[in-house]
Rosetta silent file (secondary structure, phi, psi, omega in degrees, C-alpha in Angstrom):
SEQUENCE: MTEGWYGDDHLILFDEAEVASASDRYAISQFLPGYRVIGLRGWDDFILQDSMGSTYSVTTVPAVAEYLSPYTLPPAGSTLSPDNRFQERIKWYVKPVVFGGDPTLGENVVWVSHEQHAQLVKYWNDLYRSVKR
SCORE:     score description
SCORE:     0.000 S_00000001
   1 L     0.000  139.282  176.553   44.660    4.121 -112.053 S_00000001
   2 E  -120.819  129.380 -179.859   47.932    3.563 -110.251 S_00000001
   3 E  -124.591  143.079  174.715   48.010    3.042 -106.493 S_00000001
   4 E   157.223 -176.098 -177.417   50.951    2.688 -104.146 S_00000001
   5 E   -91.479  137.232  169.018   53.610    4.309 -102.024 S_00000001
   6 E  -127.609  101.184 -172.318   55.963    7.006 -103.202 S_00000001
   7 L    65.340 -128.101 -179.547   58.224    7.668 -100.252 S_00000001
   8 L   -91.172    0.261 -177.728   55.976    8.295  -97.245 S_00000001
   9 E  -101.540  130.743  168.881   52.921    9.173  -99.347 S_00000001
  10 E   -88.346  123.580 -177.143   50.298    6.689 -100.448 S_00000001
  11 E  -117.078  145.684  167.917   49.142    7.923 -103.850 S_00000001
  12 E  -123.531  112.449 -177.521   46.252    7.055 -106.102 S_00000001
  13 E  -112.439  126.620 -179.508   46.917    8.558 -109.525 S_00000001
  14 L   -83.284  140.706  173.191   44.234    8.525 -112.183 S_00000001
  15 L   -67.782  155.879 -179.013   45.101    7.740 -115.796 S_00000001
  16 H   -52.206  -38.353 -179.721   44.368   10.555 -118.235 S_00000001
  17 H   -67.736  -18.885 -178.075   41.299    8.632 -119.449 S_00000001
  18 H   -97.016  -14.418 -171.831   39.951    8.531 -115.858 S_00000001
  19 H   -60.965  -46.176 -178.196   40.512   12.171 -114.878 S_00000001
  20 H   -63.254  -44.915 -179.152   37.275   13.593 -116.327 S_00000001
  21 H   -69.225  -36.027  176.616   35.080   10.905 -114.763 S_00000001
  22 H   -65.180  -42.296  179.001   36.895   11.193 -111.400 S_00000001
  23 H   -62.736  -39.848  176.201   36.450   14.969 -111.462 S_00000001
  24 H   -67.171  -44.723 -178.170   32.739   14.513 -112.192 S_00000001
  25 H   -58.266  -38.444 -179.875   32.364   11.797 -109.542 S_00000001
  26 L   -90.079   -1.587  179.957   33.832   14.148 -106.912 S_00000001
  27 L    55.527   40.581 -177.314   31.926   17.203 -108.261 S_00000001
  28 H   -61.032  -37.473 -179.342   35.178   19.188 -108.318 S_00000001
  29 H   -63.093  -25.373  177.634   33.790   21.822 -110.677 S_00000001
  30 H   -75.806  -40.984 -175.505   31.163   22.584 -108.015 S_00000001
  31 H   -90.011  -38.397 -176.688   33.678   22.921 -105.158 S_00000001
  32 L  -138.198   76.880 -178.845   36.807   24.105 -106.983 S_00000001
  33 L   -56.798  140.857  177.950   35.982   25.471 -110.445 S_00000001
  34 L    92.287   -1.335  179.622   38.894   25.405 -112.881 S_00000001
  35 E  -119.301  160.176  173.340   40.528   22.314 -111.384 S_00000001
  36 E  -134.558  148.268 -179.293   40.417   18.627 -112.147 S_00000001
  37 E   -81.892  123.458  175.344   41.184   15.674 -109.891 S_00000001
  38 E  -112.457   -5.865  177.001   44.251   13.754 -110.981 S_00000001
  39 E   174.750 -174.836  175.947   44.689   11.714 -107.815 S_00000001
  40 E  -127.003  143.632  179.994   44.562   11.308 -104.069 S_00000001
  41 E  -122.149  120.574  177.892   47.432   11.804 -101.650 S_00000001
  42 L    59.916   23.314  178.998   47.480    9.999  -98.334 S_00000001
  43 L    67.143  -24.784 -174.894   43.740    9.312  -98.711 S_00000001
  44 L   -94.797  -14.940 -173.881   42.962   12.680  -97.099 S_00000001
  45 E  -126.038  143.601  168.337   43.944   15.051  -99.908 S_00000001
  46 E   -79.251  150.204  163.313   43.065   15.553 -103.538 S_00000001
  47 E  -107.378  119.918 -175.451   45.807   16.086 -106.075 S_00000001
  48 E  -115.901  159.321  175.200   44.432   18.702 -108.468 S_00000001
  49 E  -133.493  137.727  177.286   45.597   20.249 -111.705 S_00000001
  50 E   -94.432 -179.884 -175.750   44.631   23.634 -113.089 S_00000001
  51 L   -66.664  -17.526  178.578   44.251   24.608 -116.751 S_00000001
  52 L   -90.217   -4.846  179.495   47.923   25.655 -116.904 S_00000001
  53 L    92.189    1.433  176.963   49.083   22.206 -115.764 S_00000001
  54 L   -73.538  147.105 -177.772   50.170   23.274 -112.263 S_00000001
  55 E  -114.381  148.544 -175.048   49.440   20.742 -109.548 S_00000001
  56 E  -141.593  162.027  172.439   48.097   21.284 -106.053 S_00000001
  57 E  -120.440  144.180  176.849   47.035   19.400 -102.972 S_00000001
  58 E  -154.069  147.594  177.984   43.914   20.202 -100.944 S_00000001
  59 E   -59.036  147.840  177.197   41.959   18.392  -98.263 S_00000001
  60 L   -71.800  -32.042  176.077   39.053   16.324  -99.536 S_00000001
  61 L  -141.541  115.492   -1.991   36.892   17.849  -96.781 S_00000001
  62 L   -84.420  138.330  175.768   36.674   20.761  -96.871 S_00000001
  63 L   -90.386   86.970 -177.830   37.668   21.114 -100.509 S_00000001
  64 L  -129.656  147.151 -173.745   38.050   24.879 -100.558 S_00000001
  65 H   -59.139  -32.103 -177.426   40.435   27.091 -102.510 S_00000001
  66 H   -64.305  -17.626  179.685   41.952   28.730  -99.422 S_00000001
  67 H   -99.216    3.421  177.445   43.558   25.373  -98.502 S_00000001
  68 L   -63.206  136.965  173.410   45.193   24.761 -101.904 S_00000001
  69 E  -138.912  144.099  179.673   48.944   24.276 -101.717 S_00000001
  70 E   -56.276  143.277  179.592   51.422   23.565 -104.521 S_00000001
  71 L  -138.811  135.263  178.349   52.220   19.875 -104.926 S_00000001
  72 L  -102.550  121.213  176.970   54.923   18.238 -107.001 S_00000001
  73 L   -68.385  157.401  172.974   54.023   14.941 -108.601 S_00000001
  74 L   -57.298  148.041 -179.730   56.575   12.130 -108.641 S_00000001
  75 L   -58.768  149.891  177.442   58.942   12.520 -111.604 S_00000001
  76 L   -54.222  138.188 -179.550   57.885   10.955 -114.911 S_00000001
  77 L    89.512   -8.062  177.351   58.917    7.314 -115.029 S_00000001
  78 L   -69.746  150.514  175.916   58.686    6.903 -111.250 S_00000001
  79 L  -115.577  148.235  175.896   56.971    3.818 -109.988 S_00000001
  80 L   -95.203  141.951  177.673   54.731    3.484 -106.982 S_00000001
  81 E   -84.508  111.914 -177.682   55.294    0.573 -104.611 S_00000001
  82 L   -64.531  152.519  177.911   52.024   -1.357 -104.520 S_00000001
  83 L  -139.903  101.283 -174.352   50.513   -2.342 -101.190 S_00000001
  84 L   -58.594  -21.348  178.936   47.812   -5.006 -101.464 S_00000001
  85 L   -62.508  -26.424 -172.813   46.400   -4.045  -98.062 S_00000001
  86 L  -116.584    3.509 -178.696   45.034   -0.846  -99.560 S_00000001
  87 L   -57.705  128.847  176.415   44.237   -1.744 -103.179 S_00000001
  88 L    60.729   24.907  177.540   40.885   -0.263 -104.205 S_00000001
  89 L  -133.718  145.469 -179.442   40.273    1.038 -100.668 S_00000001
  90 E  -128.717  133.973  177.569   40.409    4.538  -99.273 S_00000001
  91 E   -69.405  137.887 -179.982   40.712    5.526  -95.624 S_00000001
  92 E  -139.050  137.427  174.083   37.764    7.581  -94.445 S_00000001
  93 E   -86.371  120.253 -179.854   37.004    9.359  -91.196 S_00000001
  94 L   -52.450  -46.534  172.178   33.450    8.472  -90.128 S_00000001
  95 L  -114.261  108.273 -177.424   33.262   11.968  -88.670 S_00000001
  96 L   -53.514  148.192 -176.889   35.644   14.169  -90.697 S_00000001
  97 H   -56.031  -40.240 -178.999   38.349   15.968  -88.738 S_00000001
  98 H   -62.242  -20.735  177.220   36.999   19.408  -89.741 S_00000001
  99 H   -99.799   12.920  177.229   33.762   18.452  -87.939 S_00000001
 100 L    97.303    8.383  178.971   35.639   17.384  -84.795 S_00000001
 101 L   -70.193  153.063 -179.881   36.398   13.778  -85.723 S_00000001
 102 L   -74.822  123.288 -177.377   39.391   11.998  -84.218 S_00000001
 103 L   -81.373   -4.770 -179.082   42.289   11.972  -86.737 S_00000001
 104 L   -85.923  155.521  175.921   44.000    8.924  -85.203 S_00000001
 105 L   -63.185  135.373 -178.200   43.470    5.390  -86.422 S_00000001
 106 L   162.672 -145.771 -175.532   40.705    3.832  -84.394 S_00000001
 107 L   -65.684  -21.226 -179.239   36.939    3.828  -84.264 S_00000001
 108 L   -84.457   -2.869 -177.266   36.645    6.953  -86.425 S_00000001
 109 E  -111.717  130.766  172.681   38.407    5.300  -89.398 S_00000001
 110 E  -130.998  164.768  177.079   36.808    2.939  -91.911 S_00000001
 111 E  -110.403  130.303 -175.368   37.909    1.752  -95.334 S_00000001
 112 E  -125.854  163.873  175.725   35.590    2.493  -98.265 S_00000001
 113 L   -75.941  168.148  178.037   35.462    1.852 -102.001 S_00000001
 114 H   -61.335  -40.969  179.989   36.306    4.566 -104.506 S_00000001
 115 H   -65.317  -44.477  177.548   32.610    5.061 -105.296 S_00000001
 116 H   -61.844  -39.709  179.878   31.682    5.345 -101.611 S_00000001
 117 H   -58.488  -47.020 -179.843   34.546    7.804 -101.118 S_00000001
 118 H   -61.356  -42.532  178.997   33.213   10.102 -103.829 S_00000001
 119 H   -63.159  -42.832  179.664   29.710   10.016 -102.330 S_00000001
 120 H   -66.339  -42.114  178.800   31.047   10.784  -98.850 S_00000001
 121 H   -60.424  -45.595  179.230   33.277   13.610 -100.096 S_00000001
 122 H   -63.602  -46.572 -178.616   30.337   15.249 -101.872 S_00000001
 123 H   -57.697  -52.275 -175.349   28.001   14.814  -98.883 S_00000001
 124 H   -70.034  -32.138  175.753   30.426   16.276  -96.327 S_00000001
 125 H   -69.765  -37.779  175.066   31.506   19.138  -98.600 S_00000001
 126 H   -62.949  -43.482  178.703   27.850   20.054  -99.169 S_00000001
 127 H   -63.708  -43.361  178.487   27.288   19.948  -95.413 S_00000001
 128 H   -57.622  -45.653 -179.510   30.402   22.047  -94.793 S_00000001
 129 H   -66.491  -37.827  179.858   29.180   24.712  -97.229 S_00000001
 130 H   -69.357  -34.507  178.398   25.696   24.783  -95.730 S_00000001
 131 H   -70.680  -37.105 -178.112   27.109   25.195  -92.204 S_00000001
 132 H   -70.510  -21.665 -178.295   29.476   27.967  -93.343 S_00000001
 133 L   -69.034    0.000    0.000   26.611   29.989  -94.849 S_00000001
């Protein structure tokens, strides 16, 4: 896994060996069949890849196909500028924005581990789908 800044985006990019386990951890096949997670962009968005190798960005909550947008990865050989303040931590909205949470930094933002992030993403996406039914 590589973490750091590329321009104004904080990226977490999974190594090829990590992609399958990250996709399983986030249950991507359940929410977005045909895609795999290759990273996170700005903590709030997945970076996904389809079977043809095209890359996309989509919110982590809700992770729904209608919000997919094309995303261009940094060019091969690019380096990310590490930032020790955020190593192995992901920003999380206690109450996700789609559920009315405040998107500004403050009481609604906490920092979680990668494992906690995956659990929270699955929980809130399941809740989103049950509410939408």
